[in-house]
Coordinates of C-alpha atoms in Angstrom, one line a residue:
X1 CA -17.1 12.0 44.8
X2 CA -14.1 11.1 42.4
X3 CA -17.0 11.2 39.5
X4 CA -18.5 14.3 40.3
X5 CA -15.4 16.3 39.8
X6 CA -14.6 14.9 37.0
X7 CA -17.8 15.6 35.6
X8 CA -17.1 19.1 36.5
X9 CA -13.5 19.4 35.1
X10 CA -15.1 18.4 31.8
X11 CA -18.4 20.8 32.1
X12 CA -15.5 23.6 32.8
X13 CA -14.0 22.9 29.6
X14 CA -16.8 22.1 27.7
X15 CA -18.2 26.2 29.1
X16 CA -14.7 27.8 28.4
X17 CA -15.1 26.2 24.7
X18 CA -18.0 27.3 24.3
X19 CA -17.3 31.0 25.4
X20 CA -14.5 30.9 22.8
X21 CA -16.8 29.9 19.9
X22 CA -19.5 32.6 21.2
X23 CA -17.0 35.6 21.4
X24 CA -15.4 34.3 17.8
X25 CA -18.9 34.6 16.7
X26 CA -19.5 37.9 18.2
X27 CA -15.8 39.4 17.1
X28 CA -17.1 38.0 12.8
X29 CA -20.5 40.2 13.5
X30 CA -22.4 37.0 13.8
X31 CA -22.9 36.7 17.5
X32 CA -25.3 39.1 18.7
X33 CA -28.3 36.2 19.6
X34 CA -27.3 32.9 21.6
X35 CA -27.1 29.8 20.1
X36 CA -27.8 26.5 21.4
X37 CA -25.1 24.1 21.9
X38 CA -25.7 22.1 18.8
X39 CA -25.8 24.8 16.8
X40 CA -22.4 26.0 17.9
X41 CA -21.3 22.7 17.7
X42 CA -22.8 22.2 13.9
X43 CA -20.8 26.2 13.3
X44 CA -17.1 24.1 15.1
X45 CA -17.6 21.2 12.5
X46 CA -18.4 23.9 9.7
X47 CA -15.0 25.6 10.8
X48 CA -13.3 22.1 10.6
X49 CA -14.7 21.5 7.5
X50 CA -13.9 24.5 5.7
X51 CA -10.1 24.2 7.0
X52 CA -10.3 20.6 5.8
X53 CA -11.2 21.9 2.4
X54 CA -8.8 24.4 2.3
X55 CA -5.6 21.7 2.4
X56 CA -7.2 20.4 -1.0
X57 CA -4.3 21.9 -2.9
X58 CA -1.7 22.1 -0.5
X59 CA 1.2 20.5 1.1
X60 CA 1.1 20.0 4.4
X61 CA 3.3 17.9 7.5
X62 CA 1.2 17.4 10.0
X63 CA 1.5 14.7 12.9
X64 CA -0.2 11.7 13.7
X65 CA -2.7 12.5 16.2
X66 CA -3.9 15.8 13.9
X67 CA -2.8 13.8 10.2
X68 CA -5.6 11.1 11.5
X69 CA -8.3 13.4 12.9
X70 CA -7.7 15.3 9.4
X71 CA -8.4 12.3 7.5
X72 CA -11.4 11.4 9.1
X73 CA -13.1 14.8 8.8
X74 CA -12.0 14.3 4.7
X75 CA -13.4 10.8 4.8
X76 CA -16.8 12.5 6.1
X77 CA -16.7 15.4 4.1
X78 CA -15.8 13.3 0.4
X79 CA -18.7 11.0 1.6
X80 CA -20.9 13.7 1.3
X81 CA -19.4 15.2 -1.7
X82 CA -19.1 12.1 -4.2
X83 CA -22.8 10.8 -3.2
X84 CA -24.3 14.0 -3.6
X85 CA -22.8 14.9 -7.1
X86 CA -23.9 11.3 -7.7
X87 CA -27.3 11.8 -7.1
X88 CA -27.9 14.7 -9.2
X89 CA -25.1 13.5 -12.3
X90 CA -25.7 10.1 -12.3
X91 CA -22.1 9.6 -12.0
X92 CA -18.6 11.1 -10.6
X93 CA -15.8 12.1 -12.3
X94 CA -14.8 8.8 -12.7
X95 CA -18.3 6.7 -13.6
X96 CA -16.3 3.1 -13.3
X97 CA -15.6 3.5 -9.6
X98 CA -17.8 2.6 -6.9
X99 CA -18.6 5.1 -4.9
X100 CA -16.4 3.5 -1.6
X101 CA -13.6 3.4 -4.5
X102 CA -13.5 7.0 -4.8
X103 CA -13.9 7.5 -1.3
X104 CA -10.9 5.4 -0.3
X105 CA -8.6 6.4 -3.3
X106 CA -9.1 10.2 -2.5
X107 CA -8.3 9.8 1.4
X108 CA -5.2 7.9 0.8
X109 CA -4.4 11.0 -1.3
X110 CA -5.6 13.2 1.0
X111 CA -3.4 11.1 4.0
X112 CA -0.5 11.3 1.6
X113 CA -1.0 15.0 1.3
X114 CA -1.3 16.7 4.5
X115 CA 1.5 14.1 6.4
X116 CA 4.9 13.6 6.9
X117 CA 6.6 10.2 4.8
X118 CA 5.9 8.3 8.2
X119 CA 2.3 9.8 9.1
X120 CA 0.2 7.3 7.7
X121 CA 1.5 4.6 9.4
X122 CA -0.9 4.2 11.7
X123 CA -3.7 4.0 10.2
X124 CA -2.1 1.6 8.0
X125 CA -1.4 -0.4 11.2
X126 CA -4.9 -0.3 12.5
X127 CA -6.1 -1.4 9.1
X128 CA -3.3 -4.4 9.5
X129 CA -4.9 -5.4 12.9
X130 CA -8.4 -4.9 11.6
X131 CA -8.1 -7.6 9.2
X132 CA -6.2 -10.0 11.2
X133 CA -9.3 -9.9 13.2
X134 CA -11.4 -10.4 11.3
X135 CA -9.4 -13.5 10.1
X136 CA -9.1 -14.9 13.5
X137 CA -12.6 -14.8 13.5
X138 CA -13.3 -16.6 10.6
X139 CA -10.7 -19.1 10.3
X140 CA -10.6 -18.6 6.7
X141 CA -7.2 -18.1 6.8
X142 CA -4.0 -18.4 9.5
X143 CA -1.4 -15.6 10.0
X144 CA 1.8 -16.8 12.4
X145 CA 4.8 -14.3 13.1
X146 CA 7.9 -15.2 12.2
X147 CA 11.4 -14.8 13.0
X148 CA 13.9 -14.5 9.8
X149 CA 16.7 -12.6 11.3
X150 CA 17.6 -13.3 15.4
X151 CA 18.7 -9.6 15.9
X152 CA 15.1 -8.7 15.4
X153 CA 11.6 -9.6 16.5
X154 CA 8.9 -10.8 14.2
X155 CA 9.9 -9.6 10.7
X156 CA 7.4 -12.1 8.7
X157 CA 4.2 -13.2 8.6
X158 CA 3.4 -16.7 7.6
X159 CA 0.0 -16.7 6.0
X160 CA -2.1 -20.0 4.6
X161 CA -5.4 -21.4 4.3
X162 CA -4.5 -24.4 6.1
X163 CA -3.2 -24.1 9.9
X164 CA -0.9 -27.4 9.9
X165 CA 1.2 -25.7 6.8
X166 CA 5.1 -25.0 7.5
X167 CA 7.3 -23.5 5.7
X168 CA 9.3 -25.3 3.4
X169 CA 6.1 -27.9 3.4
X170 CA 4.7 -26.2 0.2
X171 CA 5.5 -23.8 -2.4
X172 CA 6.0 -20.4 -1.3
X173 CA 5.5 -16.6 -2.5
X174 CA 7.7 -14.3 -0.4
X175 CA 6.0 -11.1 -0.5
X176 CA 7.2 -7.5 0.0
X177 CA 4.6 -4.9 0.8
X178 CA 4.5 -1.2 -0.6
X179 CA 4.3 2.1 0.9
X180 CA 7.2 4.0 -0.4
X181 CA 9.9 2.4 1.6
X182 CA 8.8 4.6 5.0
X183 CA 5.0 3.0 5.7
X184 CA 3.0 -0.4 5.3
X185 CA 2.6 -3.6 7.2
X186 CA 3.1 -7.0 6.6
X187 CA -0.6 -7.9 7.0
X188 CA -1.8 -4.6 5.1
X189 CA -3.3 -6.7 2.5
X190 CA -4.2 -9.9 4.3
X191 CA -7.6 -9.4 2.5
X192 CA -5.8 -9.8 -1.2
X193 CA -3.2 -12.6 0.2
X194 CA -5.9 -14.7 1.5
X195 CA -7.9 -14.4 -2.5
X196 CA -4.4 -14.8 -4.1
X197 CA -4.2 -18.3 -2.3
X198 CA -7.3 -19.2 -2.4
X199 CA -7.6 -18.9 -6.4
X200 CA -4.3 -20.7 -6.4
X201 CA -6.1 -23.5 -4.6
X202 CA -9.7 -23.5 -6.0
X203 CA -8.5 -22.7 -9.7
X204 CA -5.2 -24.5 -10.0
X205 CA -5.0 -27.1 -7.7
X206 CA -1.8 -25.7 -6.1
X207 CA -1.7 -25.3 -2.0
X208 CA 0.9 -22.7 -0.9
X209 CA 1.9 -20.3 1.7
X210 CA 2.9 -16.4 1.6
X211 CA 5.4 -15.1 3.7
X212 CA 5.4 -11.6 3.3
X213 CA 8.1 -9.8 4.8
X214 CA 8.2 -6.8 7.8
X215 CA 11.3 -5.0 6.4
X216 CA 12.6 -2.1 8.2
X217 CA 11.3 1.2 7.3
X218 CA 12.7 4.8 5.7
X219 CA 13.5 6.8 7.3
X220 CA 14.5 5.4 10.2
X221 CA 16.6 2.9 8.3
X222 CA 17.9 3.9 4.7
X223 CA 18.9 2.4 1.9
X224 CA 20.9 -0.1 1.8
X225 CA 20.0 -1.6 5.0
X226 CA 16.8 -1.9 3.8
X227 CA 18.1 -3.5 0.8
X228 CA 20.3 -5.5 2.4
X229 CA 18.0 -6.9 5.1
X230 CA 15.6 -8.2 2.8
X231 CA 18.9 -10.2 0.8
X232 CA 19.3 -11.7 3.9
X233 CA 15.9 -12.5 4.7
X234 CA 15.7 -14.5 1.2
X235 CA 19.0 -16.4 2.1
X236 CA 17.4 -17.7 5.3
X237 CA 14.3 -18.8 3.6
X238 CA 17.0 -21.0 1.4
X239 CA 19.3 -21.9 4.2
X240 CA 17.8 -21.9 7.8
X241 CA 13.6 -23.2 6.2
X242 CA 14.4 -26.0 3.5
X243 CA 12.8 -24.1 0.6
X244 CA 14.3 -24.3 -2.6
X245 CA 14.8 -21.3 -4.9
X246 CA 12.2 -23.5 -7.4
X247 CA 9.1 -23.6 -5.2
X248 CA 9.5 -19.5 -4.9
X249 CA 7.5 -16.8 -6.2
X250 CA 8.9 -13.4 -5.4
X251 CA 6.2 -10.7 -5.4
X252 CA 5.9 -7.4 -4.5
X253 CA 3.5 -4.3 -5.0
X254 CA 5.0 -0.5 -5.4
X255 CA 8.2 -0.1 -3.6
X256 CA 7.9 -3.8 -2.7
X257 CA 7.7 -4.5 -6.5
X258 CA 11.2 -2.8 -6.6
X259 CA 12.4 -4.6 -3.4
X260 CA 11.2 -8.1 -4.6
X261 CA 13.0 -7.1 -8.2
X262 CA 16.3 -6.9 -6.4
X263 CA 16.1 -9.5 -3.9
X264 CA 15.7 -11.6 -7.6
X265 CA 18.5 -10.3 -9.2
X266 CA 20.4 -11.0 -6.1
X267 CA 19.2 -14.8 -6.1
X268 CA 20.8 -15.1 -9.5
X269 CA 23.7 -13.7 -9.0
X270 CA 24.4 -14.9 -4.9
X271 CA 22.2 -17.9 -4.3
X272 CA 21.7 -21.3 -6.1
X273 CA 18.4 -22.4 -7.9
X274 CA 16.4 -20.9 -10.0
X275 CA 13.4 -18.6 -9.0
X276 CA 9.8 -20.1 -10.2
X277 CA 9.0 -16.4 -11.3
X278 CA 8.4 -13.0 -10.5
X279 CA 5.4 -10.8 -9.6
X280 CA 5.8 -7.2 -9.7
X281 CA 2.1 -5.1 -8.8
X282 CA 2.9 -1.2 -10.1
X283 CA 6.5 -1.4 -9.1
X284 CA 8.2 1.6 -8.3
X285 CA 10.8 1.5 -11.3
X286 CA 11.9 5.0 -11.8
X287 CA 12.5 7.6 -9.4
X288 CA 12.3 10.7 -11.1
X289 CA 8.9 10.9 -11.9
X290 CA 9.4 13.0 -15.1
X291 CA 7.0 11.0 -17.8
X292 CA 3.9 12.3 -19.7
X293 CA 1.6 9.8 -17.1
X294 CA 2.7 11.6 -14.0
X295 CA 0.8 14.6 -15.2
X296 CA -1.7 12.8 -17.5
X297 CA -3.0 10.7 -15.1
X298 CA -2.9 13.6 -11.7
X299 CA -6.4 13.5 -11.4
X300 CA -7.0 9.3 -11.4
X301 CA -4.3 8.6 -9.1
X302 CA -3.5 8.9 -5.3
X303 CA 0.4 9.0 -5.8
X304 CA -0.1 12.6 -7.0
X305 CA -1.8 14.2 -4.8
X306 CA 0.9 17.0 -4.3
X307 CA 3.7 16.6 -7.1
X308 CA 6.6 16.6 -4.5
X309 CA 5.4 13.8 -2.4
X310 CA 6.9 10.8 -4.4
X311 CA 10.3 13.1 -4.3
X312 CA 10.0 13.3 -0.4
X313 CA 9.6 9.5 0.2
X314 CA 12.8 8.6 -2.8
X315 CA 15.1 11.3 0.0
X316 CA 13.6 9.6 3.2
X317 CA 14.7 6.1 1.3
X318 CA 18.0 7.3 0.1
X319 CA 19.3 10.9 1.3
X320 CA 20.9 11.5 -2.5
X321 CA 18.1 12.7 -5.0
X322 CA 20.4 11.8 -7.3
X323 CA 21.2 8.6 -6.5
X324 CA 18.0 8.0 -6.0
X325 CA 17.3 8.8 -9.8
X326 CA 20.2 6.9 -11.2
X327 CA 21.4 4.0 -9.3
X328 CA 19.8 0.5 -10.9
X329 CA 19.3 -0.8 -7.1
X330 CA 16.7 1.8 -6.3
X331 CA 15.7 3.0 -9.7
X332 CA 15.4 -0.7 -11.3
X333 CA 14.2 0.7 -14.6
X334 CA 18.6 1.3 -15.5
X335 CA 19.1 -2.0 -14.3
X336 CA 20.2 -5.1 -16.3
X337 CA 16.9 -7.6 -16.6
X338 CA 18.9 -10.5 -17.8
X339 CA 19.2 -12.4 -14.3
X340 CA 15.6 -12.3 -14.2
X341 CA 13.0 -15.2 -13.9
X342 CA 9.8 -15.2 -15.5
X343 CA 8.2 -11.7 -14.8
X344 CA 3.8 -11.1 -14.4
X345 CA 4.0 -7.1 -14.4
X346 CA 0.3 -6.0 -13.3
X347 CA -0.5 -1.6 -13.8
X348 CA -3.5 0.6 -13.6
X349 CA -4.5 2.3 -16.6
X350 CA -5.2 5.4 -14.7
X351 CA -1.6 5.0 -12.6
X352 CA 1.0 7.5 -12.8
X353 CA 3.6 5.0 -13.1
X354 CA 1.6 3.2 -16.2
X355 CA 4.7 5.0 -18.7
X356 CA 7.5 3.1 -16.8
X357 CA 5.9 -0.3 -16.3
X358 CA 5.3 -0.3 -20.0
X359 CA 9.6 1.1 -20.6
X360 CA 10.6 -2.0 -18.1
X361 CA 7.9 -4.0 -19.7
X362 CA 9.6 -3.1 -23.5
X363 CA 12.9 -3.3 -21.8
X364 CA 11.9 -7.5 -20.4
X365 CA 11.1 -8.2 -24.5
X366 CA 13.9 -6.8 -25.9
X367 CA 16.1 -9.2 -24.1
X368 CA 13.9 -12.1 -24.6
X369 CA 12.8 -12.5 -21.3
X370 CA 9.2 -14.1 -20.7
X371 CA 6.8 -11.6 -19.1
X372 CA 3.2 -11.4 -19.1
X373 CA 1.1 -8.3 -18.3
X374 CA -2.3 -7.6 -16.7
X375 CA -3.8 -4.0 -17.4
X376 CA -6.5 -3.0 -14.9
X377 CA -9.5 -0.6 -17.1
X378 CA -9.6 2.7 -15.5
X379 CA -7.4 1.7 -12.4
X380 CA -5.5 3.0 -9.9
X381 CA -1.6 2.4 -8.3
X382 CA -1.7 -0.9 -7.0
X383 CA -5.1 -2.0 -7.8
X384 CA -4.8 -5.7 -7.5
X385 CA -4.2 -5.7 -3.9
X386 CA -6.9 -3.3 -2.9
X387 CA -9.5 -6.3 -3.5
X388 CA -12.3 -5.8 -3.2
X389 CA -12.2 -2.9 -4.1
X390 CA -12.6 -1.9 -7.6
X391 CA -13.7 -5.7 -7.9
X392 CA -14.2 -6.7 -10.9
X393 CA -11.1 -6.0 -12.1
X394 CA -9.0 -6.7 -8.7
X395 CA -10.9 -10.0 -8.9
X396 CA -9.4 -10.8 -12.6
X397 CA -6.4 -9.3 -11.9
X398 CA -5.5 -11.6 -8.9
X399 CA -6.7 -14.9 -11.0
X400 CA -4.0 -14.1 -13.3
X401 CA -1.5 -13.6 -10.9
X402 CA -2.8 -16.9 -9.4
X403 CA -2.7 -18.7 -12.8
X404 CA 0.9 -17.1 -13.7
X405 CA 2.7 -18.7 -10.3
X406 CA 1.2 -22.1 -10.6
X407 CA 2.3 -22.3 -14.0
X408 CA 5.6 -21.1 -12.9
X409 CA 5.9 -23.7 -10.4
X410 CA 4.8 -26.2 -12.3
X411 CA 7.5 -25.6 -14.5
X412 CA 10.0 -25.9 -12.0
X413 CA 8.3 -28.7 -9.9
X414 CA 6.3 -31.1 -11.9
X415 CA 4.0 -31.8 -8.8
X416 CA 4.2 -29.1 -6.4

């Protein structure tokens, strides 16, 4: 009995929504016949695509129940769009990228577009959980929370190949993810982690661990405490886990490229040891977004989707616009590069921060520092850690990286 009016709850609905579509149809001149159900429905997904298309070019803040059924109807509706105009051209706008390349660089533009800062972080989170799924399935590679601070819960994941590994049992590469300070997961890119130390164990004999870090987020927490809790987090790894500053590889893409540059700085200047080396993916170096590759590369890039989104996410990190733009702890590009260990910077050709990866890149040489570059052809932000996509060069871009930190450590450890 419970069933049947249920059912008929939902048939009331489903009649009342259909008598709004029908007399919308009839009001626009186009309603004078009935239509069957799945034509009307085929005219409410025409309405919701149209809509869709019409936030293209705009800047919107929606939340994250509408922000994620938004992004789906754009996931369906690009689909469509970039295999069609490959059918008949032979080729997109940009004929390097895969077709799911395009798909999936447009929609995290699109999800950066029509959001607030904090909107796409579930999605993010689902992806996070996918993959750790799929691992567990596999048992091709073991993620285990950890606890780096007692005032919190997990804020670390330790992930290796091997199950019986510990921290402090192998070299390590502490890892901070991107996401402009406000979204991202620890586990976001399991699926890069796992090749990363898998090419560091098939290519270069080294077996190590990654323990990429679950800071707090903008902006619910602001800078410094974001800052500050990731200092912390790297004393603990020295103090409370038995790993010495040698066996580490600080790494970080985007805004975790940033983080992972200060945390490094810090070590110099607070910590004893010396860091094996430092891998920055894209990092976020300057805040004010003002060089020629912001608006030469608009059209190859998510980042720029809406030219005040990157503005939004520096004042959810860090209220002050202006300090935003000129202090050297969040706009490391004014900050002094001398403390710093060997540096692997990695950039997208097609990336709208390419111009000040290659100023911090100039800025490393002039003071002698050792740094070694990897440019992906016709990439976006962040490229490396998007393996697989844009494969081929995600695939050689992570080698590198792989080939860069065990030669690092086997600088610093002659058998790690």
């Amino acid at each position: 009995m419970a069933m049947g009016k249920g059912n008929s709850a939902i048939e009331r609905k489903q009649g009342t929504l259909l008598f709004m579509v029908k007399r919308t149809l009839v009001l626009l001149g186009i309603g004078r016949r009935s239509y069957s159900k799945k034509t009307l429905a085929l005219m409410c997904f025409g309405m919701v695509l149209v809509n869709n298309k019409r936030m293209d070019k705009g800047r919107f803040y929606y939340n994250h129940s509408f922000h994620m059924l938004q992004c789906l109807v754009f996931v369906i509706r690009k689909s469509f769009s970039v295999c069609l105009y490959r059918l008949f051209f032979g080729h997109s706008d940009h004929p390097y990228w895969s077709p799911l390349d395009e798909i999936v660089v447009r929609t995290i533009g699109f999800a950066a577009q029509i959001g607030e800062v904090t909107a796409p972080r579930i999605g993010l989170r689902a992806f996070a959980k996918i993959q750790r799924m799929v691992a567990s399935v596999y048992e091709d590679v073991y993620v285990r929370e950890v606890l780096l601070q007692s005032e919190r819960g997990h804020d670390a994941l330790w992930i290796t190949l091997d199950k019986s590994l510990e921290i402090g049992s192998c070299p390590m590469i502490m890892y901070f993810h991107g996401g402009g300070y406000c979204v991202g997961e620890a586990g976001m890119w399991l699926t890069a982690l796992k090749k990363w130390l898998q090419d560091l164990a098939t290519e270069q004999g080294i077996i190590a661990g990654i323990l990429s870090v679950e800071y707090p987020l903008a902006p619910e927490v602001k800078f410094p405490e974001n800052l500050q809790f990731a200092f912390k987090a790297y004393d603990r790894v020295l103090s409370k886990a038995g790993v010495c500053a040698e066996s580490i590889i600080l790494a970080g893409d985007s805004a975790g490229g940033a983080m992972a540059f200060a945390v490094a700085q810090h070590a110099k200047q607070h910590c004893e040891g010396d860091l094996a080396g430092l891998v920055l993916i894209s990092p976020w170096m300057n805040h004010s977004c003002e060089t020629d590759s912001h608006v030469e590369h608009a059209s190859t890039d998510y980042l720029s989707a809406h030219p005040c989104i990157i503005g939004e996410y520096s004042v959810a990190y860090c209220d002050d616009i202006d300090k935003a733009y000129e202090d050297p702890r969040i706009s490391a590009l004014h900050s002094d590069v001398a403390p710093l260990p060997p540096v692997m910077l990695t950039y997208g050709t097609r990336e709208v921060f390419i111009d000040d990866v290659l100023q911090f890149k100039n800025n490393l040489e002039s003071h002698g520092k050792f740094v070694r570059v990897h440019a992906g052809d016709d990439c976006p932000h962040v490229h490396p850690v998007l393996y697989p996509l844009f494969r081929k060069e995600s695939t050689r871009a992570l080698s590198e990286i792989a080939a860069f930190s065990a030669e690092m450590l086997r600088a610093n450890n002659p058998s790690p």
